[in-house]
Amino acid sequence: QVQLVESGGGLVQAGGSLRVSCVASGFISKIAVMGWYRQAPGKQRELVATADSAGVTNYADSVKGRFTISRDNAKRTVALQMNSLKPEDTADYYCKAIVSMVWDSSHYMDYWGKGTLVTVSS
């Protein structure tokens, strides 16, 4: 199958920066989209940013101008550089990939990582 492993979460003060990364592995044929979602305590999971295979990116309004997503197709990685962090950015950050497998390259499925915690102190 597919494994997504996140890294880079941690504790940072408000106004600081943090970078989270994710690497995909498995019997992957194509990755259509890679992205980041987050879930704060008591809230629903929400989109943070995505990048497709052509490099087109999409951001939540709440992070535009502060967060930057970058993707390396050859390495099957996606990273999220988070600057000017705010306490409201505190959440578990999940990597998501829309992937097709080597045995069925036309059928895509969603895969999720286990998440990495980002805590922003005020």
Coordinates of N, CA, C and O in Angstrom, one line a residue:
Q1 N 0.8 -1.2 0.0 CA 0.0 0.0 0.0 C 0.9 1.2 0.0 O 2.0 1.2 -0.6
V2 N 0.4 2.3 0.7 CA 1.1 3.6 0.7 C 1.3 4.0 2.1 O 0.4 3.9 2.9
Q3 N 2.5 4.5 2.4 CA 2.7 5.1 3.7 C 3.1 6.6 3.5 O 3.9 6.9 2.7
L4 N 2.6 7.4 4.4 CA 2.9 8.8 4.5 C 3.5 9.1 5.9 O 2.8 8.8 6.9
V5 N 4.7 9.6 5.9 CA 5.3 9.8 7.2 C 5.6 11.3 7.4 O 6.4 11.8 6.5
E6 N 5.1 11.9 8.4 CA 5.3 13.3 8.6 C 6.4 13.5 9.6 O 6.7 12.6 10.5
S7 N 7.1 14.6 9.6 CA 8.1 15.0 10.6 C 8.2 16.5 10.7 O 7.7 17.2 9.8
G8 N 8.8 17.0 11.8 CA 9.0 18.4 11.9 C 8.1 19.2 12.8 O 8.3 20.4 13.0
G9 N 7.1 18.6 13.4 CA 6.3 19.3 14.3 C 7.0 19.7 15.6 O 8.1 19.2 15.8
G10 N 6.4 20.5 16.4 CA 7.0 20.8 17.7 C 6.4 22.0 18.3 O 5.3 22.5 17.9
L11 N 7.1 22.6 19.3 CA 6.6 23.8 20.0 C 7.4 25.0 19.5 O 8.6 25.0 19.5
V12 N 6.6 26.1 19.3 CA 7.3 27.3 18.8 C 6.5 28.5 19.4 O 5.3 28.4 19.7
Q13 N 7.1 29.6 19.6 CA 6.5 30.8 20.1 C 5.7 31.5 19.0 O 6.1 31.4 17.8
A14 N 4.7 32.3 19.4 CA 4.0 33.0 18.4 C 5.0 34.0 17.7 O 5.9 34.6 18.3
G15 N 4.8 34.0 16.3 CA 5.7 34.8 15.5 C 6.8 34.0 14.9 O 7.5 34.5 14.0
G16 N 7.0 32.8 15.4 CA 8.1 32.0 15.0 C 7.8 31.2 13.7 O 6.7 31.4 13.1
S17 N 8.7 30.4 13.4 CA 8.6 29.6 12.2 C 8.8 28.1 12.5 O 9.5 27.7 13.4
L18 N 8.2 27.3 11.6 CA 8.4 25.8 11.7 C 8.2 25.2 10.4 O 7.4 25.8 9.5
R19 N 8.8 24.1 10.1 CA 8.7 23.4 8.8 C 8.3 22.0 9.1 O 9.0 21.3 9.9
V20 N 7.3 21.5 8.5 CA 6.9 20.1 8.5 C 7.0 19.5 7.2 O 6.9 20.2 6.1
S21 N 7.4 18.2 7.2 CA 7.7 17.5 5.9 C 7.0 16.2 5.9 O 6.6 15.6 7.0
C22 N 6.8 15.7 4.7 CA 6.1 14.4 4.5 C 6.7 13.6 3.4 O 7.0 14.2 2.3
V23 N 6.9 12.3 3.5 CA 7.4 11.5 2.5 C 6.5 10.4 2.2 O 6.0 9.7 3.2
A24 N 6.2 10.1 1.0 CA 5.3 9.0 0.6 C 6.2 7.8 0.1 O 7.2 8.0 -0.6
S25 N 5.7 6.6 0.4 CA 6.4 5.4 0.0 C 5.4 4.3 -0.3 O 4.2 4.4 0.2
G26 N 5.8 3.3 -1.1 CA 4.9 2.2 -1.4 C 4.9 2.0 -2.9 O 5.7 2.5 -3.6
F27 N 3.9 1.2 -3.3 CA 3.8 0.8 -4.7 C 3.0 1.9 -5.5 O 2.0 1.7 -6.0
I28 N 3.7 3.0 -5.6 CA 3.0 4.2 -6.1 C 3.3 4.4 -7.6 O 4.5 4.3 -8.0
S29 N 2.3 4.6 -8.4 CA 2.5 4.9 -9.8 C 2.5 6.4 -10.0 O 3.5 7.0 -10.5
K30 N 1.5 7.1 -9.5 CA 1.4 8.6 -9.7 C 0.8 9.2 -8.4 O 0.0 8.6 -7.7
I31 N 1.3 10.4 -8.1 CA 0.7 11.2 -7.0 C 0.1 12.4 -7.6 O 0.8 13.3 -8.1
A32 N -1.2 12.5 -7.6 CA -1.9 13.6 -8.3 C -1.8 14.9 -7.4 O -1.4 16.0 -7.9
V33 N -2.0 14.8 -6.1 CA -2.0 15.9 -5.2 C -1.4 15.5 -3.9 O -1.6 14.4 -3.4
M34 N -0.6 16.4 -3.3 CA -0.1 16.2 -2.0 C -0.4 17.5 -1.2 O -0.4 18.6 -1.8
G35 N -0.8 17.3 0.0 CA -1.1 18.5 0.8 C -1.1 18.3 2.3 O -0.8 17.2 2.8
W36 N -1.5 19.4 2.9 CA -1.5 19.4 4.4 C -2.9 19.8 4.9 O -3.5 20.8 4.3
Y37 N -3.4 19.1 5.9 CA -4.6 19.5 6.6 C -4.3 19.6 8.1 O -3.2 19.1 8.5
R38 N -5.1 20.2 8.8 CA -4.9 20.3 10.3 C -6.2 20.1 11.0 O -7.3 20.4 10.5
Q39 N -6.1 19.7 12.2 CA -7.2 19.5 13.1 C -6.8 20.0 14.5 O -6.0 19.4 15.2
A40 N -7.5 21.0 15.0 CA -7.3 21.5 16.3 C -8.3 20.8 17.2 O -9.3 20.3 16.8
P41 N -8.0 20.8 18.5 CA -8.9 20.1 19.5 C -10.3 20.6 19.4 O -10.6 21.8 19.4
G42 N -11.3 19.7 19.3 CA -12.7 20.1 19.2 C -13.2 20.6 17.9 O -14.3 21.1 17.8
K43 N -12.3 20.6 16.9 CA -12.7 21.2 15.6 C -12.5 20.1 14.5 O -11.9 19.1 14.7
Q44 N -13.2 20.4 13.4 CA -13.0 19.5 12.2 C -11.7 19.7 11.5 O -11.1 20.8 11.6
R45 N -11.3 18.7 10.8 CA -10.1 18.7 10.1 C -10.3 19.7 8.9 O -11.4 19.7 8.3
E46 N -9.3 20.5 8.6 CA -9.5 21.6 7.6 C -8.3 21.6 6.7 O -7.1 21.2 7.1
L47 N -8.5 22.0 5.4 CA -7.4 22.1 4.5 C -6.5 23.3 4.9 O -7.0 24.3 5.3
V48 N -5.2 23.0 4.7 CA -4.2 24.1 4.9 C -3.6 24.5 3.6 O -3.7 25.7 3.2
A49 N -3.1 23.5 2.8 CA -2.5 23.8 1.5 C -2.3 22.6 0.7 O -2.1 21.5 1.3
T50 N -2.4 22.7 -0.6 CA -2.2 21.5 -1.5 C -1.4 22.0 -2.6 O -1.3 23.1 -3.0
A51 N -0.7 21.0 -3.3 CA 0.1 21.2 -4.5 C -0.1 20.0 -5.4 O 0.0 18.8 -5.0
D52 N -0.5 20.3 -6.7 CA -0.7 19.2 -7.6 C 0.7 18.9 -8.3 O 1.7 19.5 -8.0
S53 N 0.6 17.9 -9.2 CA 1.9 17.4 -9.8 C 2.5 18.5 -10.8 O 3.7 18.4 -11.1
A54 N 1.7 19.4 -11.2 CA 2.2 20.5 -12.0 C 2.7 21.7 -11.2 O 3.2 22.7 -11.8
G55 N 2.6 21.6 -9.9 CA 3.0 22.7 -9.1 C 2.0 23.8 -8.7 O 2.3 24.8 -8.1
V56 N 0.8 23.5 -9.1 CA -0.3 24.5 -8.8 C -0.6 24.3 -7.3 O -0.9 23.2 -6.9
T57 N -0.7 25.4 -6.6 CA -0.9 25.4 -5.2 C -2.2 26.0 -4.8 O -2.8 26.8 -5.5
N58 N -2.7 25.6 -3.6 CA -3.9 26.2 -3.1 C -3.8 26.3 -1.6 O -3.2 25.4 -0.9
Y59 N -4.2 27.4 -1.0 CA -4.0 27.7 0.4 C -5.4 28.1 1.0 O -6.2 28.8 0.4
A60 N -5.5 27.8 2.3 CA -6.6 28.3 3.1 C -6.4 29.8 3.3 O -5.2 30.2 3.4
D61 N -7.4 30.6 3.3 CA -7.3 32.0 3.5 C -6.5 32.3 4.7 O -5.8 33.3 4.8
S62 N -6.7 31.5 5.8 CA -6.1 31.8 7.1 C -4.6 31.7 7.1 O -4.0 32.2 8.0
V63 N -4.0 31.1 6.1 CA -2.6 30.9 6.1 C -1.9 31.6 4.9 O -0.7 31.6 4.8
K64 N -2.7 32.2 4.0 CA -2.1 32.8 2.8 C -1.1 33.9 3.3 O -1.4 34.7 4.1
G65 N 0.1 33.9 2.6 CA 1.1 34.9 2.9 C 2.0 34.5 4.1 O 3.0 35.2 4.3
R66 N 1.6 33.5 4.8 CA 2.4 33.0 6.0 C 3.0 31.6 5.7 O 4.1 31.4 6.2
F67 N 2.2 30.8 5.1 CA 2.7 29.4 4.9 C 3.0 29.2 3.4 O 2.4 29.8 2.5
T68 N 4.0 28.4 3.1 CA 4.4 28.0 1.8 C 4.5 26.5 1.6 O 5.2 25.9 2.4
I69 N 3.8 25.9 0.7 CA 3.9 24.5 0.4 C 4.9 24.3 -0.8 O 4.9 25.1 -1.7
S70 N 5.7 23.2 -0.6 CA 6.6 22.9 -1.7 C 6.6 21.4 -1.9 O 6.4 20.6 -0.9
R71 N 6.7 20.9 -3.1 CA 6.6 19.5 -3.4 C 7.8 19.1 -4.3 O 8.2 19.8 -5.2
D72 N 8.3 17.9 -4.0 CA 9.4 17.4 -4.9 C 8.8 16.1 -5.4 O 8.7 15.1 -4.7
N73 N 8.4 16.1 -6.7 CA 7.8 14.9 -7.3 C 8.8 13.7 -7.4 O 8.3 12.6 -7.1
A74 N 10.0 14.0 -7.7 CA 11.0 12.8 -7.8 C 11.2 12.2 -6.4 O 11.3 10.9 -6.4
K75 N 11.2 12.9 -5.4 CA 11.4 12.4 -4.0 C 10.1 12.0 -3.3 O 10.2 11.4 -2.2
R76 N 9.0 12.4 -3.9 CA 7.7 12.1 -3.3 C 7.6 12.7 -2.0 O 7.1 12.1 -1.0
T77 N 8.0 13.9 -1.9 CA 7.9 14.7 -0.6 C 7.1 15.9 -0.8 O 7.0 16.5 -1.9
V78 N 6.5 16.4 0.3 CA 5.9 17.7 0.4 C 6.2 18.3 1.7 O 6.3 17.6 2.7
A79 N 6.5 19.6 1.7 CA 6.8 20.3 2.9 C 6.0 21.5 3.0 O 5.4 22.1 2.1
L80 N 5.8 22.0 4.3 CA 5.0 23.2 4.6 C 5.9 24.0 5.5 O 6.2 23.7 6.6
Q81 N 6.3 25.2 4.9 CA 7.0 26.2 5.7 C 6.0 27.1 6.3 O 5.3 27.8 5.6
M82 N 6.1 27.2 7.6 CA 5.1 28.0 8.4 C 5.8 29.2 9.0 O 6.7 28.9 9.9
N83 N 5.5 30.4 8.6 CA 6.1 31.6 9.2 C 5.0 32.4 9.9 O 3.8 32.2 9.7
S84 N 5.5 33.3 10.8 CA 4.5 34.2 11.5 C 3.4 33.4 12.2 O 2.2 33.7 12.1
L85 N 3.8 32.3 12.9 CA 2.8 31.4 13.5 C 2.0 32.1 14.6 O 2.6 33.0 15.3
K86 N 0.8 31.7 14.7 CA -0.1 32.2 15.6 C -0.6 31.1 16.5 O -0.7 30.0 16.1
P87 N -1.1 31.4 17.7 CA -1.6 30.4 18.6 C -2.7 29.6 18.0 O -2.9 28.4 18.2
E88 N -3.5 30.2 17.1 CA -4.6 29.5 16.5 C -4.2 28.6 15.4 O -5.0 27.8 14.8
D89 N -2.9 28.5 15.1 CA -2.3 27.6 14.2 C -2.0 26.2 14.9 O -1.7 25.2 14.2
T90 N -2.2 26.2 16.2 CA -1.9 25.0 17.0 C -2.9 23.9 16.5 O -4.1 24.1 16.5
A91 N -2.4 22.8 16.2 CA -3.2 21.6 15.7 C -2.3 20.5 15.4 O -1.1 20.6 15.3
D92 N -2.9 19.3 15.1 CA -2.3 18.2 14.5 C -2.3 18.4 13.0 O -3.3 18.7 12.4
Y93 N -1.1 18.3 12.4 CA -1.0 18.6 10.9 C -0.9 17.2 10.2 O 0.0 16.4 10.6
Y94 N -1.7 17.0 9.3 CA -1.8 15.7 8.6 C -1.4 15.9 7.1 O -1.9 16.8 6.4
C95 N -0.6 15.0 6.6 CA -0.2 14.9 5.2 C -1.2 14.0 4.5 O -1.6 13.0 5.0
K96 N -1.6 14.5 3.3 CA -2.6 13.7 2.5 C -2.0 13.6 1.1 O -1.4 14.6 0.6
A97 N -2.2 12.5 0.5 CA -1.8 12.3 -0.9 C -2.9 11.5 -1.7 O -3.5 10.6 -1.1
I98 N -3.1 12.0 -2.9 CA -4.1 11.3 -3.8 C -3.2 10.5 -4.8 O -2.5 11.1 -5.6
V99 N -3.3 9.2 -4.7 CA -2.3 8.3 -5.2 C -2.9 7.2 -6.1 O -4.0 6.7 -5.8
S100 N -2.2 6.9 -7.2 CA -2.6 5.7 -7.9 C -1.5 4.7 -7.8 O -0.3 5.0 -7.6
M101 N -1.9 3.4 -7.8 CA -0.9 2.3 -7.6 C -0.4 1.8 -8.9 O -1.0 2.0 -9.9
V102 N 0.7 1.1 -8.8 CA 1.4 0.6 -10.0 C 0.5 -0.4 -10.7 O 0.7 -0.6 -11.9
W103 N -0.4 -1.1 -10.0 CA -1.2 -2.1 -10.7 C -2.5 -1.6 -11.2 O -3.3 -2.3 -11.9
D104 N -2.8 -0.3 -11.0 CA -4.0 0.4 -11.5 C -3.8 1.9 -11.5 O -4.3 2.6 -10.7
S105 N -3.0 2.3 -12.5 CA -2.6 3.7 -12.5 C -3.7 4.7 -12.8 O -3.4 5.9 -12.7
S106 N -4.9 4.2 -13.2 CA -5.9 5.2 -13.5 C -6.9 5.4 -12.4 O -7.8 6.2 -12.4
H107 N -6.7 4.6 -11.3 CA -7.6 4.7 -10.1 C -6.9 5.4 -9.0 O -5.8 4.9 -8.5
Y108 N -7.4 6.5 -8.5 CA -6.7 7.2 -7.4 C -7.5 7.1 -6.1 O -8.7 7.0 -6.1
M109 N -6.7 7.0 -5.0 CA -7.3 7.0 -3.7 C -6.6 7.9 -2.8 O -5.4 8.3 -3.0
D110 N -7.2 8.3 -1.7 CA -6.7 9.2 -0.7 C -5.9 8.4 0.4 O -6.4 7.4 0.9
Y111 N -4.8 8.9 0.7 CA -4.0 8.3 1.8 C -3.6 9.4 2.8 O -3.3 10.6 2.4
W112 N -3.6 9.1 4.1 CA -3.3 10.0 5.1 C -2.1 9.6 6.0 O -1.9 8.4 6.2
G113 N -1.3 10.5 6.4 CA -0.3 10.2 7.4 C -1.0 10.2 8.8 O -2.1 10.5 9.0
K114 N -0.1 9.9 9.8 CA -0.7 9.8 11.2 C -0.7 11.2 11.9 O -1.3 11.3 13.0
G115 N 0.0 12.2 11.3 CA -0.1 13.5 11.9 C 1.1 13.9 12.7 O 1.8 13.0 13.2
T116 N 1.4 15.2 12.8 CA 2.5 15.7 13.6 C 1.9 16.9 14.3 O 1.2 17.8 13.7
L117 N 2.2 17.1 15.6 CA 1.6 18.1 16.4 C 2.4 19.4 16.3 O 3.7 19.4 16.5
V118 N 1.7 20.5 16.0 CA 2.4 21.8 16.0 C 1.7 22.6 17.1 O 0.4 22.8 17.1
T119 N 2.5 23.1 18.0 CA 1.9 23.9 19.2 C 2.6 25.3 19.1 O 3.8 25.4 19.1
V120 N 1.7 26.3 19.1 CA 2.2 27.7 19.1 C 1.8 28.4 20.4 O 0.6 28.5 20.7
S121 N 2.8 28.8 21.1 CA 2.5 29.4 22.4 C 2.4 30.9 22.3 O 3.1 31.5 21.5
S122 N 1.6 31.5 23.1 CA 1.4 33.0 23.0 C 2.4 33.7 23.9 O 3.1 33.1 24.7

